[in-house]
Coordinates of C-alpha atoms in Angstrom, one line a residue:
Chain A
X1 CA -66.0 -58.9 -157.2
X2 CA -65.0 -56.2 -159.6
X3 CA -63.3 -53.1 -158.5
X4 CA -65.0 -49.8 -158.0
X5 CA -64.9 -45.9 -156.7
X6 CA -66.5 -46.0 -153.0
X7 CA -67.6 -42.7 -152.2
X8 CA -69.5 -41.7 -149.5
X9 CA -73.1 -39.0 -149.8
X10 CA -73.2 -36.2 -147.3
X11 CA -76.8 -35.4 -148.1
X12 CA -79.7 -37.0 -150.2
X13 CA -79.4 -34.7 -153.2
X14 CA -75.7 -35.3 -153.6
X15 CA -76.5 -38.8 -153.7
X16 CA -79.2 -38.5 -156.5
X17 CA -77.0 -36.1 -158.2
X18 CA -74.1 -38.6 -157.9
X19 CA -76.0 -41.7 -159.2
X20 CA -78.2 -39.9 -162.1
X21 CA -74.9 -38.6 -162.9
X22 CA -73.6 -42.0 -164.0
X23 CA -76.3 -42.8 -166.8
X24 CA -79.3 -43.0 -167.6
X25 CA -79.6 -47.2 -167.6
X26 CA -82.3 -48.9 -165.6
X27 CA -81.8 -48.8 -162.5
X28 CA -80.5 -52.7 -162.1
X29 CA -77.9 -52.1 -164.8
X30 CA -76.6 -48.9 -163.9
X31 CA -72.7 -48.0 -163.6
X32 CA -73.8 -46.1 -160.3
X33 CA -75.4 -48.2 -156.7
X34 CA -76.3 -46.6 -153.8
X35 CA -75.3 -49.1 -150.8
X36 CA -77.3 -48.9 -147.5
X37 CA -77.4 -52.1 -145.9
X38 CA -75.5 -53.9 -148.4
X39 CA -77.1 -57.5 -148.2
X40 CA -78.5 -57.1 -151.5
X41 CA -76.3 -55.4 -153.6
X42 CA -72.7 -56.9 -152.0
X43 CA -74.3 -60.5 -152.6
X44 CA -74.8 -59.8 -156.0
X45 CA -71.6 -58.0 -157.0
X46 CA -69.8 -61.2 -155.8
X47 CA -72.0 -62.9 -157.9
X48 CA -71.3 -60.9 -160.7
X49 CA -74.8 -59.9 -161.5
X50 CA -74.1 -56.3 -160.4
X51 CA -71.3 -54.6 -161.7
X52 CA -71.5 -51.2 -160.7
X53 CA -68.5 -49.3 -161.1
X54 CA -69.2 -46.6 -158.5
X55 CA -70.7 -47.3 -155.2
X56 CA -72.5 -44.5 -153.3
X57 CA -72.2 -45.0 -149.6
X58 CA -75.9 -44.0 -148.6
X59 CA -75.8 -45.2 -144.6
X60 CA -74.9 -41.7 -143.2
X61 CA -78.3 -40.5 -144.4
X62 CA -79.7 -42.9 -141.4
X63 CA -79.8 -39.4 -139.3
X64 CA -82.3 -37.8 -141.4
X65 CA -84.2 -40.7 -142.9
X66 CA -83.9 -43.5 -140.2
X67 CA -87.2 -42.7 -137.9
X68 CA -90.4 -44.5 -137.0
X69 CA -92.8 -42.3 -136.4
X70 CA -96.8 -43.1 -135.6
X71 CA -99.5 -40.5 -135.2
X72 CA -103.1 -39.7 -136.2
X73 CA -102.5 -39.6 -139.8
X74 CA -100.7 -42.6 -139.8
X75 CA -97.2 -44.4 -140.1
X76 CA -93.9 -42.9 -141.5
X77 CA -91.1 -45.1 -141.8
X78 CA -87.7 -43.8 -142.9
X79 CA -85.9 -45.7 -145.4
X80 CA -83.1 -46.0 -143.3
X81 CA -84.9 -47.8 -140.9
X82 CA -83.5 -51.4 -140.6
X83 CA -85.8 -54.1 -140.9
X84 CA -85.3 -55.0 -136.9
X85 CA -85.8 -52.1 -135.6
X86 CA -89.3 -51.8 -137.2
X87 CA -90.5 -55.8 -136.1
X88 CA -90.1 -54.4 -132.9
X89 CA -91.4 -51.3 -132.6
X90 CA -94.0 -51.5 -130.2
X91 CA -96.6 -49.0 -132.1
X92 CA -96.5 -51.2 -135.6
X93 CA -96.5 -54.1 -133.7
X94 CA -100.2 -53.4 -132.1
X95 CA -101.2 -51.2 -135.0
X96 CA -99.8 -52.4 -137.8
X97 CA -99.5 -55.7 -137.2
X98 CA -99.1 -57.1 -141.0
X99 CA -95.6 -54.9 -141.4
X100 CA -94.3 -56.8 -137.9
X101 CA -95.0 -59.8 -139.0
X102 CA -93.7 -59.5 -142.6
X103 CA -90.3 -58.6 -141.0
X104 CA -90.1 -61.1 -139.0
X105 CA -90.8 -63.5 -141.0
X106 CA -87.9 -62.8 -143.4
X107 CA -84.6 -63.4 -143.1
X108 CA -82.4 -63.6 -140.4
X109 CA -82.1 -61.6 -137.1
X110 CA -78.2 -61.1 -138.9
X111 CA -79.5 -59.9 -142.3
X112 CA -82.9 -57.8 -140.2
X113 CA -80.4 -55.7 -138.4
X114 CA -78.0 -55.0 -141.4
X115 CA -81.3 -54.5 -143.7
X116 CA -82.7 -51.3 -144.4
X117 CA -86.7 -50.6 -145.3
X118 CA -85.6 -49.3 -148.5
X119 CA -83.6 -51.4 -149.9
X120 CA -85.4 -53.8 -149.0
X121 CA -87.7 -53.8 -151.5
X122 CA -85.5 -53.7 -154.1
X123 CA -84.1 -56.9 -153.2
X124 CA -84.0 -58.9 -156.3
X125 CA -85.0 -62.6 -157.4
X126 CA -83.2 -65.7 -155.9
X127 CA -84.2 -67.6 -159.8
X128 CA -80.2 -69.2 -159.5
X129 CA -80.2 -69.0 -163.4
X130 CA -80.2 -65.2 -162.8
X131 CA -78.0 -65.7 -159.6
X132 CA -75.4 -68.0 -161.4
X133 CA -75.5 -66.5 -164.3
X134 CA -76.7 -69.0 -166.9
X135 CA -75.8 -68.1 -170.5
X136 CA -80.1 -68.0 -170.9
X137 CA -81.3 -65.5 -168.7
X138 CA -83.2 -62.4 -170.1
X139 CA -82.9 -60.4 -166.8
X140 CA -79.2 -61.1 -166.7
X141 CA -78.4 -60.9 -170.5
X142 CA -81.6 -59.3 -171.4
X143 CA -82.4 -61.1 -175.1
X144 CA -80.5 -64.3 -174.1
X145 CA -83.7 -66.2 -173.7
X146 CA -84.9 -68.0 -169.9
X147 CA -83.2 -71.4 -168.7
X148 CA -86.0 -71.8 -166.1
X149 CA -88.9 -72.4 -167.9
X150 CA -87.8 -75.8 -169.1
X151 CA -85.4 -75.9 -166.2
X152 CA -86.1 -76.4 -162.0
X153 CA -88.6 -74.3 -161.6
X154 CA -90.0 -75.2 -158.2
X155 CA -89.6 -72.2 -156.6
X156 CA -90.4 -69.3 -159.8
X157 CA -94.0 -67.4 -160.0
X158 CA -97.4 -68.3 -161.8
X159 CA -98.6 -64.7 -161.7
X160 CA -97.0 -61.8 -163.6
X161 CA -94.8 -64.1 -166.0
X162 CA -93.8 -63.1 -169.5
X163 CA -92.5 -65.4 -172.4
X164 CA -89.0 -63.7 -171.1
X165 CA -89.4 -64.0 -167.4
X166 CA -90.7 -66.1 -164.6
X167 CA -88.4 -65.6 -162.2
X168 CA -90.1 -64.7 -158.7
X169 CA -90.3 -61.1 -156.5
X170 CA -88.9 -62.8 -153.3
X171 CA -89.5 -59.8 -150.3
X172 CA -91.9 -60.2 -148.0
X173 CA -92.5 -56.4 -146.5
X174 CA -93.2 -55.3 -150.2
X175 CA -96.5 -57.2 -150.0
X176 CA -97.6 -55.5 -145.8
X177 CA -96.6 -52.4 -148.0
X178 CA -99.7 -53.2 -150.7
X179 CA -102.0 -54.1 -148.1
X180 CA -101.9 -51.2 -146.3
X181 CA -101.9 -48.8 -149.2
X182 CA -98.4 -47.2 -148.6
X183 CA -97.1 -44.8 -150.7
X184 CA -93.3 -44.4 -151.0
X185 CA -91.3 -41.1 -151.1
X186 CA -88.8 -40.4 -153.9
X187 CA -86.3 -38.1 -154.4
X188 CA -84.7 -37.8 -157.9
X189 CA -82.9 -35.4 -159.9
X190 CA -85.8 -33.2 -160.7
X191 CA -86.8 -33.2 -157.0
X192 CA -89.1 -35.6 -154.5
X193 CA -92.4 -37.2 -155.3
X194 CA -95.0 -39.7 -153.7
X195 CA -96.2 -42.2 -155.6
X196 CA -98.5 -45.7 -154.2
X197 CA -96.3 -48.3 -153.6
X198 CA -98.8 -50.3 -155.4
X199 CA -97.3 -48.9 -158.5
X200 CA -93.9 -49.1 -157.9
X201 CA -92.8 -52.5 -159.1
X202 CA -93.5 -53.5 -162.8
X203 CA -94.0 -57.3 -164.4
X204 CA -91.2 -58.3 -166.6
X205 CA -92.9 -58.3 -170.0
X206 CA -90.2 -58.3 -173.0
X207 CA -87.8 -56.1 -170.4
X208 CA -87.4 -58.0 -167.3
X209 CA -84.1 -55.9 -166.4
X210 CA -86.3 -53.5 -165.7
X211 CA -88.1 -54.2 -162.2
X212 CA -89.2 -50.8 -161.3
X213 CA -90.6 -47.3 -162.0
X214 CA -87.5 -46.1 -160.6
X215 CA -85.3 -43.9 -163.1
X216 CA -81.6 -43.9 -162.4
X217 CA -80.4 -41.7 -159.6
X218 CA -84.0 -42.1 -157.9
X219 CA -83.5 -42.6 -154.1
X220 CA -86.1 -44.2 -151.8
X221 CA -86.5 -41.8 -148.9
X222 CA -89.1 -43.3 -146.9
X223 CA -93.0 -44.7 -146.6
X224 CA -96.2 -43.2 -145.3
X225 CA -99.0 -45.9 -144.3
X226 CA -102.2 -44.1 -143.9
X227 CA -104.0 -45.0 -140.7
X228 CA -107.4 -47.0 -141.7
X229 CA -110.0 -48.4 -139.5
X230 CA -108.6 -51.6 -140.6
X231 CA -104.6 -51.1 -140.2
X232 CA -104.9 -53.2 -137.0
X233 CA -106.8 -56.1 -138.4
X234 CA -104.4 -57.0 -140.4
X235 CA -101.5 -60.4 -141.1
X236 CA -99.4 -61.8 -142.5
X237 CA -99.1 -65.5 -143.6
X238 CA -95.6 -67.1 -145.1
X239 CA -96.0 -71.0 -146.3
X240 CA -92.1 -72.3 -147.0
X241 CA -89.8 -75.4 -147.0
X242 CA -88.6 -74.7 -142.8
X243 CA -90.0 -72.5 -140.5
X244 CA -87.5 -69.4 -140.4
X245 CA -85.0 -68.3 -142.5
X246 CA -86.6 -69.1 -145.9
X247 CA -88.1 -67.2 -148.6
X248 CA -91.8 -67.7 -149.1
X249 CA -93.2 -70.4 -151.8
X250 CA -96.5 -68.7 -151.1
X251 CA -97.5 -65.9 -148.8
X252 CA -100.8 -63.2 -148.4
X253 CA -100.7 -59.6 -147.0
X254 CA -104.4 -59.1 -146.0
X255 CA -106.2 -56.2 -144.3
X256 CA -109.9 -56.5 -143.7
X257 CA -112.5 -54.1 -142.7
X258 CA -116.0 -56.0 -141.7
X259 CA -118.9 -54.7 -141.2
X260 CA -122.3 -56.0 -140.0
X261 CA -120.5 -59.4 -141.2
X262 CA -120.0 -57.9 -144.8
X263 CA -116.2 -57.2 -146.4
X264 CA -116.5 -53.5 -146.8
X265 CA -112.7 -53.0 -147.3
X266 CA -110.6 -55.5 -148.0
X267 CA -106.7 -55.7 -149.6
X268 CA -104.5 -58.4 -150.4
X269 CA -101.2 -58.8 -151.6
X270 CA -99.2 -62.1 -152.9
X271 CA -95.9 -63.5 -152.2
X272 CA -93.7 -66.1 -153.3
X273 CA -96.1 -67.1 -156.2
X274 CA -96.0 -63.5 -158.5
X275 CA -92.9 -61.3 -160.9
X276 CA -93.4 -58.5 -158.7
X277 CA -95.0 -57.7 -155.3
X278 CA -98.8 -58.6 -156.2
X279 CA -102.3 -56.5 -155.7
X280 CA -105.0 -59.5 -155.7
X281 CA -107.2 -57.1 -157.3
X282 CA -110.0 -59.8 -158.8
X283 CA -109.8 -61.3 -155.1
X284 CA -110.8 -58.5 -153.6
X285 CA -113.6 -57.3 -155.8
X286 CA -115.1 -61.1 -155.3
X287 CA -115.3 -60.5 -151.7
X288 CA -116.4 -56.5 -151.1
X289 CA -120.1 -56.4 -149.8
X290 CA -120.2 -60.1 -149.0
X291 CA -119.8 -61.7 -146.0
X292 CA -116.5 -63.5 -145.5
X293 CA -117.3 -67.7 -145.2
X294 CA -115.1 -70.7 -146.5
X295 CA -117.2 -70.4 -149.5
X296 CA -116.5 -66.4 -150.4
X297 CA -112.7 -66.9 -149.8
X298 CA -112.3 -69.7 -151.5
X299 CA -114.1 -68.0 -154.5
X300 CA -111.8 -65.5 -154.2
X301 CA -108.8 -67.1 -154.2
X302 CA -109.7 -68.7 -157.5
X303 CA -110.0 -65.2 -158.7
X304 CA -106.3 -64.5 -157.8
X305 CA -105.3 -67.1 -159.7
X306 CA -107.5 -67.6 -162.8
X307 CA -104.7 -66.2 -164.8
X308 CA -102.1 -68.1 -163.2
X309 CA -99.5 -70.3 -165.8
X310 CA -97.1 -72.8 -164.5
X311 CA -94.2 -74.3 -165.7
X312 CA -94.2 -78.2 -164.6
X313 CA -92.0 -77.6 -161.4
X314 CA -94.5 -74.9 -160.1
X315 CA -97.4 -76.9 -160.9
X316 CA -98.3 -77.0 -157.2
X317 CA -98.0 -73.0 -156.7
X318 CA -101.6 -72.1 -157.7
X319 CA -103.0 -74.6 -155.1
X320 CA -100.6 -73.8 -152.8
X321 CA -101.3 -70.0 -153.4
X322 CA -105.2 -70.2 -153.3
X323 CA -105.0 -72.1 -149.8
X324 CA -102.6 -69.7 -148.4
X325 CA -104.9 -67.1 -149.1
X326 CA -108.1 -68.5 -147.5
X327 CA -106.5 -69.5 -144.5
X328 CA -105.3 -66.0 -144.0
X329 CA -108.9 -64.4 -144.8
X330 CA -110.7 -66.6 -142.9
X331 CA -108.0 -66.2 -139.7
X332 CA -108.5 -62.3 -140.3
X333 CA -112.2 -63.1 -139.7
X334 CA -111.9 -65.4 -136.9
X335 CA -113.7 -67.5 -138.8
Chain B
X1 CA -59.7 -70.5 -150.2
X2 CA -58.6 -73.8 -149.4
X3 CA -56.1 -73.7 -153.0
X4 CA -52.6 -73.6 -152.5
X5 CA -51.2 -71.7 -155.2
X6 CA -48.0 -72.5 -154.8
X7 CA -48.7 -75.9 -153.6
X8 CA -45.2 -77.2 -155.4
X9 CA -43.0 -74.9 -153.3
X10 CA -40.9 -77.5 -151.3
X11 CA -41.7 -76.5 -147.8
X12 CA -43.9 -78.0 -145.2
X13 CA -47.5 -77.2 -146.2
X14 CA -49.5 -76.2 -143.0
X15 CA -53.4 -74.9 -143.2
X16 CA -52.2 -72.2 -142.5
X17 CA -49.2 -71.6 -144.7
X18 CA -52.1 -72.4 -147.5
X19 CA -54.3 -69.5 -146.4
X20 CA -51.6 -67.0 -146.2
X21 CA -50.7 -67.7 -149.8
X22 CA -53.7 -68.1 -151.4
X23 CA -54.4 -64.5 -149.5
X24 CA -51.5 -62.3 -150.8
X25 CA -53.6 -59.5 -152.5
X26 CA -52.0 -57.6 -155.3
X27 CA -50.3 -54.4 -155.0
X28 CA -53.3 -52.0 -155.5
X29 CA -53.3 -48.4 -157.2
X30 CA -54.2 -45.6 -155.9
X31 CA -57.4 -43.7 -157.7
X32 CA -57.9 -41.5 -154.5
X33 CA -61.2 -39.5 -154.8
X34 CA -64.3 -40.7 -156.5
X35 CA -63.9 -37.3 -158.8
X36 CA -60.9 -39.1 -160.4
X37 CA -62.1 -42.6 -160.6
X38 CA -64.2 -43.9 -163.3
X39 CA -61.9 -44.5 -165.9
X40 CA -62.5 -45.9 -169.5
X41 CA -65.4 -48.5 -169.2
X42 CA -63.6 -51.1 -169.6
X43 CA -60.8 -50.5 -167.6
X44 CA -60.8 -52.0 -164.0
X45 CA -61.1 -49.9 -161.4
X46 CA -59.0 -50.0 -158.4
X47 CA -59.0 -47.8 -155.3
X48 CA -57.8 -48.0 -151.9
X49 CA -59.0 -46.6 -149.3
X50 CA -58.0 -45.6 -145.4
X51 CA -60.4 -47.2 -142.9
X52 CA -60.1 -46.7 -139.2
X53 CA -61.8 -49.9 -137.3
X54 CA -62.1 -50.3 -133.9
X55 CA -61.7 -54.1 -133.5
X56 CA -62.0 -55.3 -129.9
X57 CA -61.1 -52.2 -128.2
X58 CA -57.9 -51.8 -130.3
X59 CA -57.9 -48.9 -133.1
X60 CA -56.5 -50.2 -136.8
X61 CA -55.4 -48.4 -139.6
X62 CA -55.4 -49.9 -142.9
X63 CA -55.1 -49.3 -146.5
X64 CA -57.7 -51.5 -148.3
X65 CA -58.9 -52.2 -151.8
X66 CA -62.4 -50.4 -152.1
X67 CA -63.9 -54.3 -151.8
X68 CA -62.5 -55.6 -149.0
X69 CA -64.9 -57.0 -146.7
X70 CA -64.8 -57.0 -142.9
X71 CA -64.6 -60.7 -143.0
X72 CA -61.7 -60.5 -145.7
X73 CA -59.8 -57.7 -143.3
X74 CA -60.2 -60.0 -140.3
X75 CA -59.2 -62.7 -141.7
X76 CA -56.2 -61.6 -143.9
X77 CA -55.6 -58.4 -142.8
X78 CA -55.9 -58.7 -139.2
X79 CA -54.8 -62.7 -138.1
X80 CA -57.7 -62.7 -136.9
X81 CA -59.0 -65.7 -138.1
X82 CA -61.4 -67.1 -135.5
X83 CA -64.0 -65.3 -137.3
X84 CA -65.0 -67.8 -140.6
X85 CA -65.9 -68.0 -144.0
X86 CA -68.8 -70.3 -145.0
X87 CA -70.4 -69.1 -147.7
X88 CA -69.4 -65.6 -148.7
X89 CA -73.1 -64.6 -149.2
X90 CA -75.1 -63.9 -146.3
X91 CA -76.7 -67.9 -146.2
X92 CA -74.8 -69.4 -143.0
X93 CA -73.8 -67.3 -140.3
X94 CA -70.6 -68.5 -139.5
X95 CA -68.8 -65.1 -140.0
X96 CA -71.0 -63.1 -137.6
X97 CA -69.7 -60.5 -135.4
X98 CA -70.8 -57.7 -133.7
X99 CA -70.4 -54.5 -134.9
X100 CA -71.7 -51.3 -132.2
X101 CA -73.3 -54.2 -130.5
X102 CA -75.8 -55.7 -132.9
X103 CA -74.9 -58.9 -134.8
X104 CA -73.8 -58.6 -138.3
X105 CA -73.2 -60.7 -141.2
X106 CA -69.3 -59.4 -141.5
X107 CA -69.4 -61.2 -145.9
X108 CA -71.7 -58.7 -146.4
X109 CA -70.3 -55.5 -144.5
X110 CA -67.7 -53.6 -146.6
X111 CA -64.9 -53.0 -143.7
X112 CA -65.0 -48.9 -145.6
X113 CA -68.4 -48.7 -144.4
X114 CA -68.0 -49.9 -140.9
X115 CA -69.1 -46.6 -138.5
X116 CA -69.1 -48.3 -135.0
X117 CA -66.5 -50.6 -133.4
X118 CA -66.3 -54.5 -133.9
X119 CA -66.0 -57.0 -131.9
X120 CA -65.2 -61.1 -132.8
X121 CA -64.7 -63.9 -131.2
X122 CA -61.1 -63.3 -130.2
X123 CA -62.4 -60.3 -128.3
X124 CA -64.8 -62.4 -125.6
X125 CA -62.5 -63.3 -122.9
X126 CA -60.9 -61.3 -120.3
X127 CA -57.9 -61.8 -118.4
X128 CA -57.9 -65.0 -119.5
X129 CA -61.8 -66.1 -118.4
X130 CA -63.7 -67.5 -121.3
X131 CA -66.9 -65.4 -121.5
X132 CA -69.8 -67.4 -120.1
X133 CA -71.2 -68.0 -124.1
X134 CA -68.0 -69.9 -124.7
X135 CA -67.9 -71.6 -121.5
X136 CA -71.4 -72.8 -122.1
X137 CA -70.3 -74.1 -125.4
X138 CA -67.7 -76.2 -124.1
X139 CA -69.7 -77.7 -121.4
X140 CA -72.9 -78.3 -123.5
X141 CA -70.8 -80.1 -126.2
X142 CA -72.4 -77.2 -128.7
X143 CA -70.1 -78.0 -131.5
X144 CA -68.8 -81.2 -133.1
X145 CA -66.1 -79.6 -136.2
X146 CA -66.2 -75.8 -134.6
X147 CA -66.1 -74.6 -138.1
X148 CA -69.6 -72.4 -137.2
X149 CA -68.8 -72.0 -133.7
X150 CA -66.8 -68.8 -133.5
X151 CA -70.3 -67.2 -135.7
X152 CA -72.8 -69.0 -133.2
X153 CA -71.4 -67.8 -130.4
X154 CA -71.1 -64.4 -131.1
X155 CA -75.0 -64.6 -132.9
X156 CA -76.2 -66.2 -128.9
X157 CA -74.7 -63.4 -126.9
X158 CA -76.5 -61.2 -129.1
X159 CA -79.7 -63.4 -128.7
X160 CA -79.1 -63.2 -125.0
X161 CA -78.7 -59.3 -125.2
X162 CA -82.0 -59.0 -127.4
X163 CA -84.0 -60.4 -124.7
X164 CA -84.6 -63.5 -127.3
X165 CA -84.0 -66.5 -125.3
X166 CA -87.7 -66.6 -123.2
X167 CA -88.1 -70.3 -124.2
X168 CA -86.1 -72.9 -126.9
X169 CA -88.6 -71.9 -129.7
X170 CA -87.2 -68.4 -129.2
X171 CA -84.0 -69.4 -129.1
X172 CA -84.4 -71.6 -132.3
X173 CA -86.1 -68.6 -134.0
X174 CA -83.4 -66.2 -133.6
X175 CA -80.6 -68.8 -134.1
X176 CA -81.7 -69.5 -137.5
X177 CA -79.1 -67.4 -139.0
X178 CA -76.3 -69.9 -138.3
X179 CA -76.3 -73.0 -139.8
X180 CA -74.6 -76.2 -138.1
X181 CA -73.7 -78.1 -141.0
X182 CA -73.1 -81.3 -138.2
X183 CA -76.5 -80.4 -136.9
X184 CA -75.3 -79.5 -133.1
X185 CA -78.5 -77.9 -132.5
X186 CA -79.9 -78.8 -129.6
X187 CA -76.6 -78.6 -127.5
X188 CA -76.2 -75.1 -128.9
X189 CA -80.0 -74.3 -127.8
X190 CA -78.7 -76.3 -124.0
X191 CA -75.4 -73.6 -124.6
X192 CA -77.4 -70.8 -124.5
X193 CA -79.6 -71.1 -121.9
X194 CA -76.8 -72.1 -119.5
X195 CA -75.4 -68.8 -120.8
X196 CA -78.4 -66.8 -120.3
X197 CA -78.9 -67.3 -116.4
X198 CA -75.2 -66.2 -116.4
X199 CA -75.1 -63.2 -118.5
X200 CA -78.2 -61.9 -117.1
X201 CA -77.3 -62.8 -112.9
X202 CA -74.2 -60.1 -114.1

């Protein structure tokens, strides 16, 4: 690991001020890393693929930004929140049942405990060219070229991919996030703002370096989940090589609102198989004011992944992808 | 970690005479404050830095290099080496301790950032009496090398503490952050419920 200047933020804005401070480089690239839980960012410096060069000590923030709170309006976690303490909680686990289950899926009880909410979406891709650094990797060495689209690429996405990048978004609570149409609080050097954590991740295109709207020195401060009539019906499914501790190959984030047997609402994210955390978007237009069957699902898991490209060793994903998805509608529908 | 670097040096080469060589950490500078730190880009940065831990009831203070681990200060600056290193990155488990209570990956904690005090697997018994984790190790036959032992054991009492252990699923579940490389698995789950009946009759 390469040296750098710990230092530890007394307060948000000193943070943000601290890490803006540093340059104005994506926010993957920049000389300047916040470090809350660490299992992200310490994994990756000893691989080499971060090299920050000052390292902001964000965990004493965890006062201020660490709670669960659930009331009428809805859910507010704190970033600082780790990713145990939130599977557990007795209020998301009856209400909010897809954000449990997303957490607990992932991981390890080790890592969920060390894990914060906010980091944790910015956890980045496990593609090993990017991890080992391969000479060819664009998100590495952006302009290099990519090693795993003629390489193993078993485990990289179908949805989302560029000519640059293929390299898969490899969180699980990003996609609950998307179902449930968080938004995510921000605080950067011009001040705080809410956007929909729908929006917050961007597909590689010619830049894959750049994985976020994020602009340096912006500091996730927490999430608000707006209570729906369909919070509660609500799962998540994870398909991988063993049962625990294993990233997904595919996974779905649904929420479903029926109605006299008719989808009136209806969201689903994709895991495992997609760049970034993924909005099915044609899926759920295929399936709003029709009745959920085997038939409707399955039409709209095609729709997900019409658009899907593969790269030999991923040839199985879309399959893979479209099943997951059905079994998860049709288990929302106790069908 | 298992290169001697000095492996021609004419004296008798233990284990452990290997780790304490291939451990000797350069003389660092001192950058101080962060205000002062970032140099040139291209010129490495090194700073050191005062950390107070609590390990196993005892208070330590050490000078570290900004990096330093709490596996690495354990290990090299402690002598406290029942705590292991598999893999370095968060994958296997075996370096898992507890810090404030809750079980943590100690490869990926920087010992600077440590806020609560730590305890390992050199920190279980008392006056002498294995705790009943390690006890239930030995008479399960949980382990065939040991290397992950010292990380399973302190990852079980945590799963015992959790309230994790209602049936061997459970048990499996929230074990599956340490790996057993000779695949000791069901003697650890056997381990652990012998444990259980202990930890929670006291």
């Amino acid at each position: 690991m390469r040296g750098f200047a710990y230092t530890r933020a007394v307060d948000a804005a000193s943070a943000v001020h601290t890490a803006a401070q540093a340059g104005s480089m994506p926010p993957t690239m920049a000389p300047a890393q916040f470090l809350a839980g660490g299992t992200t960012l310490l994994d990756l410096m000893k691989l080499d693929a971060m090299r920050p060069r000052t390292v902001i000590d964000i965990s004493g923030l965890k006062d201020r930004f660490g709670q669960i709170r659930a009331d009428a309006d809805g859910l507010h976690l704190g970033a600082f929140v780790r990713m145990a303490q939130a599977e557990r909680h007795p209020d998301i686990r009856r209400d909010y049942p897809v954000i449990a289950q997303s957490l607990h899926l992932a991981a390890s009880p080790q890592l969920r405990n060390m894990a914060t909410l906010g980091g944790n979406v910015l956890q980045r891709t496990r593609c090993e060219y990017f991890r080992e650094g391969w000479a060819q990797c664009n998100k590495r060495h952006p302009g290099s070229g990519c090693a795993a689209m003629g390489g193993v690429n078993r485990k990289h996405a179908v949805l989302g991919t560029s000519s640059s990048c293929i390299a898969t978004y490899p969180g699980d609570f990003a996609q609950a996030l998307i179902a449930l149409d968080a938004q995510v609080q921000l605080l950067g050097p011009s001040g705080p703002r809410s956007i929909a954590f729908e929006a917050l991740h961007v597909a590689p295109g010619n830049a894959p370096e750049i994985e976020t709207r994020l602009n340096a020195g912006d500091l996730i401060l927490g999430y608000f989940l707006p209570a729906r009539p369909w919070t509660k019906n609500s799962l998540y499914l994870k398909i991988r090589d063993r049962e625990s501790y294993e990233f997904a190959l595919a996974s779905a984030a649904v929420a479903l609102d029926l109605q006299n047997g008719a989808v009136n609402q209806v969201r689903i994210a994709l895991g495992g198989v997609a760049t970034r955390p993924w909005r099915a978007h044609e899926a759920e237009a295929v399936l709003t004011g029709r009745p959920l069957t085997l038939q409707t699902a399955r039409k709209a898991a095609a729709a997900a992944f019409a658009d899907a490209v593969t790269h030999g060793g991923n040839d199985y994903k879309p399959e893979l992808g479209r099943r997951t998805l059905v079994r998860a509608l049709l288990e929302l529908a106790g069908a | 970690m298992f290169q001697a670097k000095d492996s021609s040096r004419l004296l008798p080469v233990t284990r452990r005479t290997i780790l304490g060589t291939a451990a000797a950490t350069p003389a660092l500078g001192f950058s101080g404050t962060l205000a002062d730190a970032p140099a040139a880009p291209d010129r490495p940065i090194r700073q050191a830095i005062a950390v107070v831990l609590d390990v196993n009831g005892r208070p330590q203070n050490l000078t570290l290099d900004s990096r330093t681990t709490l596996l690495d200060t354990l290990r090299e600056h402690l002598g406290l080496t029942g705590t292991k290193k598999g893999c370095d990155h968060g994958q296997c488990g075996a370096c898992t301790v507890l810090v404030g209570g809750e079980r943590v990956l100690s490869c990926l904690t920087l010992a600077a950032a440590v806020r609560a005090p730590v305890t390992t697997i050199e920190g279980l018994a008392k006056d002498g009496t294995l705790h009943p984790m390690q006890q239930a190790f030995i008479d399960q036959d949980a382990f065939q090398c040991g290397y992950c032992t010292p990380g399973q054991i302190m990852s079980a009492i945590a799963c015992v503490e959790e309230g994790h252990t209602g049936s061997d699923a459970e048990i499996r579940e929230f074990m599956s952050g340490n790996l057993c490389r000779c695949a000791a698995y069901p003697h650890i789950v056997a381990a652990i419920r012998q444990a259980r009946s202990v930890m929670v009759r006291s």
